């Protein structure tokens, strides 16, 4: 069986309105995933693919608003890698301790800014001071534990000029894993050029690596195309009533013919192409970062790349010169062998001539006369 990633929407309720999130556009029902729903979903997932499952608690809500989240994590902590993405508003020291004790592997904190104005604008008014404090506490509490702390930055017009300082700040706190996600229109639900300017993908492009690699399960058990299906119109099945095998077969049929849900036609999420190679070969997150890094950093990267190419060019020139010398040596050996062979045969022919026609003999005079007529020469 192949590994597949399950994104669980513990809830689609949220306690803030981030600038880069169209949460207010949700029209499908609101709610929190119940214990029976989660248990059914995961039991079916493990029965279908026993060894190769990964789980992420994310979706269109704040997972820590569901009081069952710690029980969810504990239920599967010995069977699969688990990650959770949070806006950190409820990441008190007590809740951080509960996440660690439950067996969470990665806690990803959305952290969009290193100053109060930028952060609170991006995060819908959440306190920068409180979030920064919770972040530092989580990093400190996770030392030596199973849980590692990561951060995600949404690259919007408001943050794109501050990426190096955000990275430096987070690294200074002790966050080693940092993701950069290009702001996008969330399946056409966020269309504001003051926030996002990501271009649309090529016309009629039906590729979506998100759909191919992720099984998105809403809080009520619905399997949707992805978390951007805010209306629920792309429902594939419901894991409370349907088995996972036919659901996966249906997904594969959609992938084969091309992912063509209405929201996909105008979606400009770069992670639709997460498995594709970036222009410089770096991971997509790092490539997005490099697009908006400071001019100094970009210049340094260009200089470094030029130096790499110069070194490669010098090595290639050295290799070519070495091969040329080898060819010259081979040609010289061939010439020497040919000359030696020619001299050898010339001596043998001369010896043969004097054996057949000794010097000053009648036979030699006849031989020379015939040779001169054949060669058109007067003398040998």
C-alpha atoms as a printed R data frame, in Angstrom:
    type eleno elety resid chain resno       x       y       z
1   ATOM     1    CA   UNK     A     1   0.000   0.000   0.000
2   ATOM     2    CA   UNK     A     2   1.147   3.597  -0.618
3   ATOM     3    CA   UNK     A     3   1.468   6.237   2.075
4   ATOM     4    CA   UNK     A     4  -1.306   8.781   2.173
5   ATOM     5    CA   UNK     A     5  -1.803  11.919   4.204
6   ATOM     6    CA   UNK     A     6  -5.043  12.608   6.066
7   ATOM     7    CA   UNK     A     7  -5.964  16.184   6.945
8   ATOM     8    CA   UNK     A     8  -8.474  16.248   9.787
9   ATOM     9    CA   UNK     A     9 -10.645  19.290  10.371
10  ATOM    10    CA   UNK     A    10 -11.136  19.075  14.144
11  ATOM    11    CA   UNK     A    11 -13.426  22.084  13.746
12  ATOM    12    CA   UNK     A    12 -14.203  24.728  11.144
13  ATOM    13    CA   UNK     A    13 -14.830  27.284  13.868
14  ATOM    14    CA   UNK     A    14 -12.197  29.960  14.446
15  ATOM    15    CA   UNK     A    15 -11.633  32.701  17.009
16  ATOM    16    CA   UNK     A    16 -10.095  35.229  14.624
17  ATOM    17    CA   UNK     A    17 -10.372  36.531  11.068
18  ATOM    18    CA   UNK     A    18  -6.923  36.470   9.521
19  ATOM    19    CA   UNK     A    19  -6.352  38.869   6.643
20  ATOM    20    CA   UNK     A    20  -5.322  36.055   4.292
21  ATOM    21    CA   UNK     A    21  -8.191  33.693   5.149
22  ATOM    22    CA   UNK     A    22 -11.776  33.846   3.763
23  ATOM    23    CA   UNK     A    23 -13.256  32.096   6.794
24  ATOM    24    CA   UNK     A    24 -16.337  34.316   6.680
25  ATOM    25    CA   UNK     A    25 -17.185  32.807   3.270
26  ATOM    26    CA   UNK     A    26 -17.884  29.343   4.703
27  ATOM    27    CA   UNK     A    27 -21.449  28.257   3.904
28  ATOM    28    CA   UNK     A    28 -21.264  24.587   4.921
29  ATOM    29    CA   UNK     A    29 -22.376  23.843   8.523
30  ATOM    30    CA   UNK     A    30 -20.151  24.778  11.447
31  ATOM    31    CA   UNK     A    31 -19.236  22.299  14.147
32  ATOM    32    CA   UNK     A    32 -16.615  20.322  16.057
33  ATOM    33    CA   UNK     A    33 -15.631  16.744  15.270
34  ATOM    34    CA   UNK     A    34 -17.061  14.306  17.801
35  ATOM    35    CA   UNK     A    35 -15.101  11.464  19.352
36  ATOM    36    CA   UNK     A    36 -17.139   8.777  17.543
37  ATOM    37    CA   UNK     A    37 -16.533  10.455  14.187
38  ATOM    38    CA   UNK     A    38 -12.782  10.684  14.708
39  ATOM    39    CA   UNK     A    39 -12.532   7.118  15.968
40  ATOM    40    CA   UNK     A    40 -14.476   5.817  12.959
41  ATOM    41    CA   UNK     A    41 -12.384   7.801  10.489
42  ATOM    42    CA   UNK     A    42  -9.071   6.645  11.926
43  ATOM    43    CA   UNK     A    43 -10.125   3.014  12.411
44  ATOM    44    CA   UNK     A    44 -11.091   2.855   8.736
45  ATOM    45    CA   UNK     A    45  -7.862   4.570   7.722
46  ATOM    46    CA   UNK     A    46  -5.694   2.112   9.657
47  ATOM    47    CA   UNK     A    47  -7.703  -0.857   8.395
48  ATOM    48    CA   UNK     A    48  -7.151   0.344   4.823
49  ATOM    49    CA   UNK     A    49  -3.459   1.222   5.178
50  ATOM    50    CA   UNK     A    50  -1.997  -0.206   8.354
51  ATOM    51    CA   UNK     A    51   1.554   1.155   8.272
52  ATOM    52    CA   UNK     A    52   1.796   4.236   6.078
53  ATOM    53    CA   UNK     A    53  -0.545   6.960   7.312
54  ATOM    54    CA   UNK     A    54   0.240  10.513   8.424
55  ATOM    55    CA   UNK     A    55  -2.271  12.842  10.072
56  ATOM    56    CA   UNK     A    56  -2.477  16.620  10.245
57  ATOM    57    CA   UNK     A    57  -5.023  18.604  12.225
58  ATOM    58    CA   UNK     A    58  -5.696  21.763  10.215
59  ATOM    59    CA   UNK     A    59  -8.529  22.709   7.861
60  ATOM    60    CA   UNK     A    60 -10.532  25.931   8.045
61  ATOM    61    CA   UNK     A    61 -10.672  26.261  11.817
62  ATOM    62    CA   UNK     A    62  -8.545  26.444  14.959
63  ATOM    63    CA   UNK     A    63  -7.977  22.832  16.153
64  ATOM    64    CA   UNK     A    64  -7.384  23.809  19.779
65  ATOM    65    CA   UNK     A    65 -10.999  25.017  20.010
66  ATOM    66    CA   UNK     A    66 -12.074  21.360  19.995
67  ATOM    67    CA   UNK     A    67 -11.655  20.057  23.577
68  ATOM    68    CA   UNK     A    68 -11.323  16.498  22.214
69  ATOM    69    CA   UNK     A    69  -8.110  17.336  20.299
70  ATOM    70    CA   UNK     A    70  -5.821  15.881  22.986
71  ATOM    71    CA   UNK     A    71  -7.822  12.656  23.072
72  ATOM    72    CA   UNK     A    72  -7.675  12.502  19.255
73  ATOM    73    CA   UNK     A    73  -3.886  12.789  19.274
74  ATOM    74    CA   UNK     A    74  -3.409  10.259  22.049
75  ATOM    75    CA   UNK     A    75  -5.609   7.703  20.249
76  ATOM    76    CA   UNK     A    76  -3.271   7.537  17.241
77  ATOM    77    CA   UNK     A    77   0.067   8.667  18.717
78  ATOM    78    CA   UNK     A    78   1.626   5.206  18.669
79  ATOM    79    CA   UNK     A    79   0.569   4.479  15.083
80  ATOM    80    CA   UNK     A    80   1.311   7.505  12.916
81  ATOM    81    CA   UNK     A    81   3.196  10.826  12.692
82  ATOM    82    CA   UNK     A    82   0.903  13.677  13.823
83  ATOM    83    CA   UNK     A    83   1.085  17.406  13.176
84  ATOM    84    CA   UNK     A    84  -1.178  20.278  14.162
85  ATOM    85    CA   UNK     A    85  -1.382  23.837  12.839
86  ATOM    86    CA   UNK     A    86  -2.542  26.582  15.187
87  ATOM    87    CA   UNK     A    87  -2.814  30.370  15.361
88  ATOM    88    CA   UNK     A    88  -1.347  30.061  18.885
89  ATOM    89    CA   UNK     A    89  -4.161  32.034  20.518
90  ATOM    90    CA   UNK     A    90  -5.022  29.088  22.778
91  ATOM    91    CA   UNK     A    91  -1.474  27.777  23.115
92  ATOM    92    CA   UNK     A    92  -1.194  28.332  26.843
93  ATOM    93    CA   UNK     A    93   1.577  26.516  28.747
94  ATOM    94    CA   UNK     A    94  -1.062  24.107  30.058
95  ATOM    95    CA   UNK     A    95  -2.313  23.284  26.567
96  ATOM    96    CA   UNK     A    96   1.233  22.951  25.255
97  ATOM    97    CA   UNK     A    97   1.949  20.424  28.004
98  ATOM    98    CA   UNK     A    98  -1.193  18.479  27.068
99  ATOM    99    CA   UNK     A    99  -0.112  18.356  23.408
100 ATOM   100    CA   UNK     A   100   3.301  17.042  24.438
101 ATOM   101    CA   UNK     A   101   1.802  14.442  26.761
102 ATOM   102    CA   UNK     A   102  -0.704  13.322  24.101
103 ATOM   103    CA   UNK     A   103   2.125  12.482  21.683
104 ATOM   104    CA   UNK     A   104   2.068  15.248  19.070
105 ATOM   105    CA   UNK     A   105   5.058  15.161  16.689
106 ATOM   106    CA   UNK     A   106   5.005  18.637  15.146
107 ATOM   107    CA   UNK     A   107   3.314  21.816  16.301
108 ATOM   108    CA   UNK     A   108   3.173  24.341  13.462
109 ATOM   109    CA   UNK     A   109   2.429  27.895  14.520
110 ATOM   110    CA   UNK     A   110   1.129  30.467  12.025
111 ATOM   111    CA   UNK     A   111   3.376  33.431  12.736
112 ATOM   112    CA   UNK     A   112   2.964  36.323  10.316
113 ATOM   113    CA   UNK     A   113   5.098  39.204  11.489
114 ATOM   114    CA   UNK     A   114   7.719  40.236  14.008
115 ATOM   115    CA   UNK     A   115   6.184  43.576  14.934
116 ATOM   116    CA   UNK     A   116   2.843  44.270  16.513
117 ATOM   117    CA   UNK     A   117   1.353  46.180  13.575
118 ATOM   118    CA   UNK     A   118   2.097  43.584  10.881
119 ATOM   119    CA   UNK     A   119   1.314  40.569  13.045
120 ATOM   120    CA   UNK     A   120  -2.000  41.854  14.369
121 ATOM   121    CA   UNK     A   121  -3.070  43.027  10.906
122 ATOM   122    CA   UNK     A   122  -2.355  39.594   9.425
123 ATOM   123    CA   UNK     A   123  -3.744  37.617  12.353
124 ATOM   124    CA   UNK     A   124  -7.033  39.432  12.722
125 ATOM   125    CA   UNK     A   125  -6.174  41.335  15.887
126 ATOM   126    CA   UNK     A   126  -4.614  38.503  17.892
127 ATOM   127    CA   UNK     A   127  -2.066  39.811  20.391
128 ATOM   128    CA   UNK     A   128   1.504  39.751  19.091
129 ATOM   129    CA   UNK     A   129   2.914  39.913  22.603
130 ATOM   130    CA   UNK     A   130   0.853  36.931  23.760
131 ATOM   131    CA   UNK     A   131   1.650  34.870  20.639
132 ATOM   132    CA   UNK     A   132   5.374  35.602  20.952
133 ATOM   133    CA   UNK     A   133   5.292  34.532  24.596
134 ATOM   134    CA   UNK     A   134   3.412  31.316  23.817
135 ATOM   135    CA   UNK     A   135   5.854  30.564  20.988
136 ATOM   136    CA   UNK     A   136   8.898  30.921  23.242
137 ATOM   137    CA   UNK     A   137   7.276  28.811  25.940
138 ATOM   138    CA   UNK     A   138   6.357  26.047  23.470
139 ATOM   139    CA   UNK     A   139   9.925  25.934  22.126
140 ATOM   140    CA   UNK     A   140  11.344  25.758  25.635
141 ATOM   141    CA   UNK     A   141   8.883  23.069  26.802
142 ATOM   142    CA   UNK     A   142   9.485  20.919  23.717
143 ATOM   143    CA   UNK     A   143  13.238  20.603  24.248
144 ATOM   144    CA   UNK     A   144  14.134  16.934  24.565
145 ATOM   145    CA   UNK     A   145  10.538  15.908  23.820
146 ATOM   146    CA   UNK     A   146   8.892  14.136  20.920
147 ATOM   147    CA   UNK     A   147   7.085  17.318  19.869
148 ATOM   148    CA   UNK     A   148   9.002  19.780  17.672
149 ATOM   149    CA   UNK     A   149   7.889  23.354  17.030
150 ATOM   150    CA   UNK     A   150   7.685  24.714  13.464
151 ATOM   151    CA   UNK     A   151   6.320  27.936  11.985
152 ATOM   152    CA   UNK     A   152   4.381  28.820   8.856
153 ATOM   153    CA   UNK     A   153   4.459  32.246   7.215
154 ATOM   154    CA   UNK     A   154   1.857  33.321   4.685
155 ATOM   155    CA   UNK     A   155   3.680  35.340   2.040
156 ATOM   156    CA   UNK     A   156   1.281  38.208   1.309
157 ATOM   157    CA   UNK     A   157   1.843  41.811   0.249
158 ATOM   158    CA   UNK     A   158   2.018  42.686   3.937
159 ATOM   159    CA   UNK     A   159   4.762  40.175   4.821
160 ATOM   160    CA   UNK     A   160   6.753  39.610   1.631
161 ATOM   161    CA   UNK     A   161   9.258  42.403   2.350
162 ATOM   162    CA   UNK     A   162   9.868  41.154   5.893
163 ATOM   163    CA   UNK     A   163  10.679  37.481   5.283
164 ATOM   164    CA   UNK     A   164  14.390  37.568   6.214
165 ATOM   165    CA   UNK     A   165  13.668  39.328   9.510
166 ATOM   166    CA   UNK     A   166  10.797  36.926  10.281
167 ATOM   167    CA   UNK     A   167  13.096  33.967   9.626
168 ATOM   168    CA   UNK     A   168  15.859  35.496  11.733
169 ATOM   169    CA   UNK     A   169  13.425  36.175  14.575
170 ATOM   170    CA   UNK     A   170  12.049  32.623  14.565
171 ATOM   171    CA   UNK     A   171  15.496  31.061  14.387
172 ATOM   172    CA   UNK     A   172  16.564  33.255  17.271
173 ATOM   173    CA   UNK     A   173  13.680  31.881  19.325
174 ATOM   174    CA   UNK     A   174  14.738  28.339  18.486
175 ATOM   175    CA   UNK     A   175  12.423  27.399  15.615
176 ATOM   176    CA   UNK     A   176  14.412  25.409  13.055
177 ATOM   177    CA   UNK     A   177  11.638  24.346  10.661
178 ATOM   178    CA   UNK     A   178  10.022  27.295   8.880
179 ATOM   179    CA   UNK     A   179   7.537  27.034   6.012
180 ATOM   180    CA   UNK     A   180   6.761  29.827   3.563
181 ATOM   181    CA   UNK     A   181   3.394  29.580   1.789
182 ATOM   182    CA   UNK     A   182   2.494  31.974  -1.014
183 ATOM   183    CA   UNK     A   183  -0.786  33.726  -0.277
184 ATOM   184    CA   UNK     A   184  -3.462  32.517  -2.689
185 ATOM   185    CA   UNK     A   185  -7.171  32.924  -3.378
186 ATOM   186    CA   UNK     A   186  -8.300  29.840  -1.416
187 ATOM   187    CA   UNK     A   187 -10.178  28.286  -4.304
188 ATOM   188    CA   UNK     A   188 -11.369  31.723  -5.560
189 ATOM   189    CA   UNK     A   189 -12.875  32.736  -2.197
190 ATOM   190    CA   UNK     A   190 -10.188  35.355  -1.516
191 ATOM   191    CA   UNK     A   191  -9.891  37.822  -4.382
192 ATOM   192    CA   UNK     A   192  -8.198  40.917  -3.050
193 ATOM   193    CA   UNK     A   193  -5.162  42.261  -4.902
194 ATOM   194    CA   UNK     A   194  -4.258  44.289  -1.810
195 ATOM   195    CA   UNK     A   195  -3.427  40.986  -0.082
196 ATOM   196    CA   UNK     A   196  -2.476  38.431  -2.725
197 ATOM   197    CA   UNK     A   197  -1.122  38.823  -6.242
198 ATOM   198    CA   UNK     A   198  -0.339  35.204  -7.089
199 ATOM   199    CA   UNK     A   199  -0.982  34.577 -10.800
200 ATOM   200    CA   UNK     A   200  -3.490  32.016 -11.972
201 ATOM   201    CA   UNK     A   201  -2.211  28.658 -13.253
202 ATOM   202    CA   UNK     A   202  -2.266  27.806 -16.978
203 ATOM   203    CA   UNK     A   203  -5.731  27.581 -18.527
204 ATOM   204    CA   UNK     A   204  -7.353  24.138 -18.299
205 ATOM   205    CA   UNK     A   205  -4.654  22.841 -15.954
206 ATOM   206    CA   UNK     A   206  -6.281  19.968 -14.081
207 ATOM   207    CA   UNK     A   207  -3.261  19.042 -11.966
208 ATOM   208    CA   UNK     A   208  -3.556  19.179  -8.176
209 ATOM   209    CA   UNK     A   209  -0.938  17.475  -6.024
210 ATOM   210    CA   UNK     A   210  -2.894  18.485  -2.912
211 ATOM   211    CA   UNK     A   211  -5.901  16.420  -3.991
212 ATOM   212    CA   UNK     A   212  -3.683  13.559  -5.107
213 ATOM   213    CA   UNK     A   213  -1.669  13.360  -1.877
214 ATOM   214    CA   UNK     A   214  -4.194  14.379   0.773
215 ATOM   215    CA   UNK     A   215  -7.497  12.969   2.022
216 ATOM   216    CA   UNK     A   216  -9.367  15.904   3.542
217 ATOM   217    CA   UNK     A   217 -11.980  14.962   6.165
218 ATOM   218    CA   UNK     A   218 -14.280  17.688   7.452
219 ATOM   219    CA   UNK     A   219 -15.447  17.815  11.078
220 ATOM   220    CA   UNK     A   220 -18.641  15.867  10.258
221 ATOM   221    CA   UNK     A   221 -16.863  13.034   8.416
222 ATOM   222    CA   UNK     A   222 -17.409  14.392   4.902
223 ATOM   223    CA   UNK     A   223 -14.576  13.721   2.472
224 ATOM   224    CA   UNK     A   224 -14.215  16.929   0.446
225 ATOM   225    CA   UNK     A   225 -11.925  17.907  -2.415
226 ATOM   226    CA   UNK     A   226  -9.791  19.957   0.009
227 ATOM   227    CA   UNK     A   227 -10.082  22.438   2.869
228 ATOM   228    CA   UNK     A   228 -10.891  25.226   0.356
229 ATOM   229    CA   UNK     A   229 -14.285  23.677  -0.384
230 ATOM   230    CA   UNK     A   230 -16.071  26.193   1.824
231 ATOM   231    CA   UNK     A   231 -19.522  25.276   0.553
232 ATOM   232    CA   UNK     A   232 -19.129  21.493   0.716
233 ATOM   233    CA   UNK     A   233 -20.288  21.103  -2.871
234 ATOM   234    CA   UNK     A   234 -17.376  18.816  -3.770
235 ATOM   235    CA   UNK     A   235 -18.339  16.090  -1.339
236 ATOM   236    CA   UNK     A   236 -16.974  12.701  -2.391
237 ATOM   237    CA   UNK     A   237 -18.309  10.584   0.468
238 ATOM   238    CA   UNK     A   238 -18.716  10.438   4.238
239 ATOM   239    CA   UNK     A   239 -16.525   8.157   6.327
240 ATOM   240    CA   UNK     A   240 -19.244   7.574   8.910
241 ATOM   241    CA   UNK     A   241 -21.253   5.677   6.316
242 ATOM   242    CA   UNK     A   242 -18.823   4.834   3.491
243 ATOM   243    CA   UNK     A   243 -15.776   2.589   3.369
244 ATOM   244    CA   UNK     A   244 -12.388   4.030   2.524
245 ATOM   245    CA   UNK     A   245 -11.445   1.657  -0.314
246 ATOM   246    CA   UNK     A   246 -14.172   2.822  -2.747
247 ATOM   247    CA   UNK     A   247 -13.506   6.437  -1.708
248 ATOM   248    CA   UNK     A   248  -9.846   6.066  -2.686
249 ATOM   249    CA   UNK     A   249 -10.864   4.414  -5.960
250 ATOM   250    CA   UNK     A   250 -13.146   7.342  -6.711
251 ATOM   251    CA   UNK     A   251 -10.341   9.810  -5.922
252 ATOM   252    CA   UNK     A   252  -7.994   7.925  -8.226
253 ATOM   253    CA   UNK     A   253 -10.551   8.044 -11.053
254 ATOM   254    CA   UNK     A   254 -10.834  11.812 -10.608
255 ATOM   255    CA   UNK     A   255  -7.033  12.170 -10.639
256 ATOM   256    CA   UNK     A   256  -6.761  10.077 -13.800
257 ATOM   257    CA   UNK     A   257  -9.292  12.144 -15.740
258 ATOM   258    CA   UNK     A   258  -8.095  15.445 -14.261
259 ATOM   259    CA   UNK     A   259  -9.150  17.300 -11.118
260 ATOM   260    CA   UNK     A   260 -11.842  19.602 -12.455
261 ATOM   261    CA   UNK     A   261 -13.982  20.724  -9.515
262 ATOM   262    CA   UNK     A   262 -15.353  24.265 -10.068
263 ATOM   263    CA   UNK     A   263 -13.140  25.766  -7.331
264 ATOM   264    CA   UNK     A   264 -10.055  24.222  -8.962
265 ATOM   265    CA   UNK     A   265 -10.489  26.129 -12.216
266 ATOM   266    CA   UNK     A   266  -9.488  29.443 -10.636
267 ATOM   267    CA   UNK     A   267  -7.331  28.176  -7.746
268 ATOM   268    CA   UNK     A   268  -3.813  29.627  -7.654
269 ATOM   269    CA   UNK     A   269  -2.414  27.709  -4.684
270 ATOM   270    CA   UNK     A   270   1.227  26.960  -5.589
271 ATOM   271    CA   UNK     A   271   1.034  23.734  -3.612
272 ATOM   272    CA   UNK     A   272  -1.079  22.351  -6.438
273 ATOM   273    CA   UNK     A   273   2.374  21.723  -7.924
274 ATOM   274    CA   UNK     A   274   4.190  20.716  -4.733
275 ATOM   275    CA   UNK     A   275   5.716  17.636  -6.392
276 ATOM   276    CA   UNK     A   276   7.073  19.583  -9.359
277 ATOM   277    CA   UNK     A   277  10.673  20.789  -9.550
278 ATOM   278    CA   UNK     A   278  11.245  24.470  -8.811
279 ATOM   279    CA   UNK     A   279  13.435  26.554 -11.175
280 ATOM   280    CA   UNK     A   280  16.462  26.312  -8.877
281 ATOM   281    CA   UNK     A   281  15.763  22.815  -7.594
282 ATOM   282    CA   UNK     A   282  15.068  23.913  -4.015
283 ATOM   283    CA   UNK     A   283  11.990  22.855  -1.994
284 ATOM   284    CA   UNK     A   284   8.892  24.892  -2.887
285 ATOM   285    CA   UNK     A   285   8.812  26.665   0.488
286 ATOM   286    CA   UNK     A   286  12.431  27.828   0.124
287 ATOM   287    CA   UNK     A   287  11.887  28.877  -3.479
288 ATOM   288    CA   UNK     A   288   8.914  31.023  -2.399
289 ATOM   289    CA   UNK     A   289  11.131  32.583   0.285
290 ATOM   290    CA   UNK     A   290  13.883  33.374  -2.226
291 ATOM   291    CA   UNK     A   291  11.409  35.196  -4.479
292 ATOM   292    CA   UNK     A   292  10.907  37.867  -1.827
293 ATOM   293    CA   UNK     A   293  14.131  37.811   0.155
294 ATOM   294    CA   UNK     A   294  16.005  41.094   0.475
295 ATOM   295    CA   UNK     A   295  18.060  42.339  -2.466
296 ATOM   296    CA   UNK     A   296  21.256  41.669  -0.492
297 ATOM   297    CA   UNK     A   297  20.287  38.057   0.057
298 ATOM   298    CA   UNK     A   298  19.189  37.633  -3.534
299 ATOM   299    CA   UNK     A   299  22.465  39.144  -4.730
300 ATOM   300    CA   UNK     A   300  24.411  36.814  -2.484
301 ATOM   301    CA   UNK     A   301  22.512  33.854  -3.876
302 ATOM   302    CA   UNK     A   302  23.181  34.987  -7.435
303 ATOM   303    CA   UNK     A   303  26.888  35.477  -6.705
304 ATOM   304    CA   UNK     A   304  27.035  32.066  -5.064
305 ATOM   305    CA   UNK     A   305  25.331  30.504  -8.080
306 ATOM   306    CA   UNK     A   306  27.714  32.282 -10.464
307 ATOM   307    CA   UNK     A   307  30.686  31.039  -8.436
308 ATOM   308    CA   UNK     A   308  29.317  27.497  -8.560
309 ATOM   309    CA   UNK     A   309  28.912  27.718 -12.336
310 ATOM   310    CA   UNK     A   310  32.412  29.192 -12.706
311 ATOM   311    CA   UNK     A   311  33.877  26.310 -10.700
312 ATOM   312    CA   UNK     A   312  31.946  23.799 -12.782
313 ATOM   313    CA   UNK     A   313  33.160  25.482 -15.967
314 ATOM   314    CA   UNK     A   314  36.809  25.382 -14.818
315 ATOM   315    CA   UNK     A   315  36.476  21.713 -13.918
316 ATOM   316    CA   UNK     A   316  34.964  20.966 -17.309
317 ATOM   317    CA   UNK     A   317  37.785  22.885 -19.075
318 ATOM   318    CA   UNK     A   318  40.365  20.908 -17.082
319 ATOM   319    CA   UNK     A   319  38.666  17.655 -18.029
320 ATOM   320    CA   UNK     A   320  38.589  18.647 -21.708
321 ATOM   321    CA   UNK     A   321  42.324  19.552 -21.640
322 ATOM   322    CA   UNK     A   322  43.144  16.235 -19.990
323 ATOM   323    CA   UNK     A   323  41.173  14.346 -22.622
324 ATOM   324    CA   UNK     A   324  42.910  16.346 -25.382
325 ATOM   325    CA   UNK     A   325  46.343  15.407 -24.014
326 ATOM   326    CA   UNK     A   326  45.299  11.771 -23.863
327 ATOM   327    CA   UNK     A   327  44.142  11.937 -27.485
328 ATOM   328    CA   UNK     A   328  47.396  13.627 -28.567
329 ATOM   329    CA   UNK     A   329  49.413  10.926 -26.810
330 ATOM   330    CA   UNK     A   330  47.352   8.227 -28.467
331 ATOM   331    CA   UNK     A   331  47.790   9.804 -31.915
332 ATOM   332    CA   UNK     A   332  51.568  10.032 -31.355
333 ATOM   333    CA   UNK     A   333  51.749   6.371 -30.352
334 ATOM   334    CA   UNK     A   334  49.729   5.408 -33.425
335 ATOM   335    CA   UNK     A   335  52.042   7.476 -35.642
336 ATOM   336    CA   UNK     A   336  55.139   5.926 -34.067
337 ATOM   337    CA   UNK     A   337  53.739   2.433 -34.485
338 ATOM   338    CA   UNK     A   338  52.801   3.168 -38.102
339 ATOM   339    CA   UNK     A   339  56.272   4.596 -38.826
340 ATOM   340    CA   UNK     A   340  57.967   1.637 -37.181
341 ATOM   341    CA   UNK     A   341  55.867  -0.798 -39.154
342 ATOM   342    CA   UNK     A   342  56.579   1.122 -42.400
343 ATOM   343    CA   UNK     A   343  60.345   1.031 -41.755
344 ATOM   344    CA   UNK     A   344  60.155  -2.640 -40.941
345 ATOM   345    CA   UNK     A   345  58.336  -3.461 -44.174
346 ATOM   346    CA   UNK     A   346  60.655  -1.204 -46.183
347 ATOM   347    CA   UNK     A   347  63.670  -3.099 -44.866
348 ATOM   348    CA   UNK     A   348  62.056  -6.408 -45.638
349 ATOM   349    CA   UNK     A   349  61.207  -5.285 -49.180
350 ATOM   350    CA   UNK     A   350  64.783  -4.001 -49.708
351 ATOM   351    CA   UNK     A   351  66.223  -7.298 -48.450
352 ATOM   352    CA   UNK     A   352  63.843  -9.216 -50.703
353 ATOM   353    CA   UNK     A   353  64.872  -7.110 -53.695
354 ATOM   354    CA   UNK     A   354  68.578  -7.789 -53.215
355 ATOM   355    CA   UNK     A   355  67.880 -11.473 -52.756
356 ATOM   356    CA   UNK     A   356  65.905 -11.589 -56.019
357 ATOM   357    CA   UNK     A   357  68.187  -9.205 -57.910
358 ATOM   358    CA   UNK     A   358  71.729  -8.986 -56.514
359 ATOM   359    CA   UNK     A   359  73.641  -5.764 -57.119
360 ATOM   360    CA   UNK     A   360  75.306  -5.400 -60.549
361 ATOM   361    CA   UNK     A   361  73.611  -8.544 -61.796
362 ATOM   362    CA   UNK     A   362  71.759  -9.004 -65.104
363 ATOM   363    CA   UNK     A   363  68.568  -9.587 -63.120
364 ATOM   364    CA   UNK     A   364  68.958  -6.199 -61.346
365 ATOM   365    CA   UNK     A   365  69.367  -4.368 -64.672
366 ATOM   366    CA   UNK     A   366  66.164  -5.996 -66.005
367 ATOM   367    CA   UNK     A   367  64.309  -5.205 -62.738
368 ATOM   368    CA   UNK     A   368  65.338  -1.532 -62.804
369 ATOM   369    CA   UNK     A   369  64.362  -1.166 -66.447
370 ATOM   370    CA   UNK     A   370  60.878  -2.544 -65.803
371 ATOM   371    CA   UNK     A   371  60.493  -0.443 -62.611
372 ATOM   372    CA   UNK     A   372  61.359   2.773 -64.462
373 ATOM   373    CA   UNK     A   373  58.822   2.105 -67.213
374 ATOM   374    CA   UNK     A   374  56.030   1.250 -64.675
375 ATOM   375    CA   UNK     A   375  56.710   4.230 -62.419
376 ATOM   376    CA   UNK     A   376  57.480   6.662 -65.235
377 ATOM   377    CA   UNK     A   377  60.831   7.433 -63.664
378 ATOM   378    CA   UNK     A   378  64.407   7.438 -65.049
379 ATOM   379    CA   UNK     A   379  66.128   6.345 -61.858
380 ATOM   380    CA   UNK     A   380  65.278   4.645 -58.631
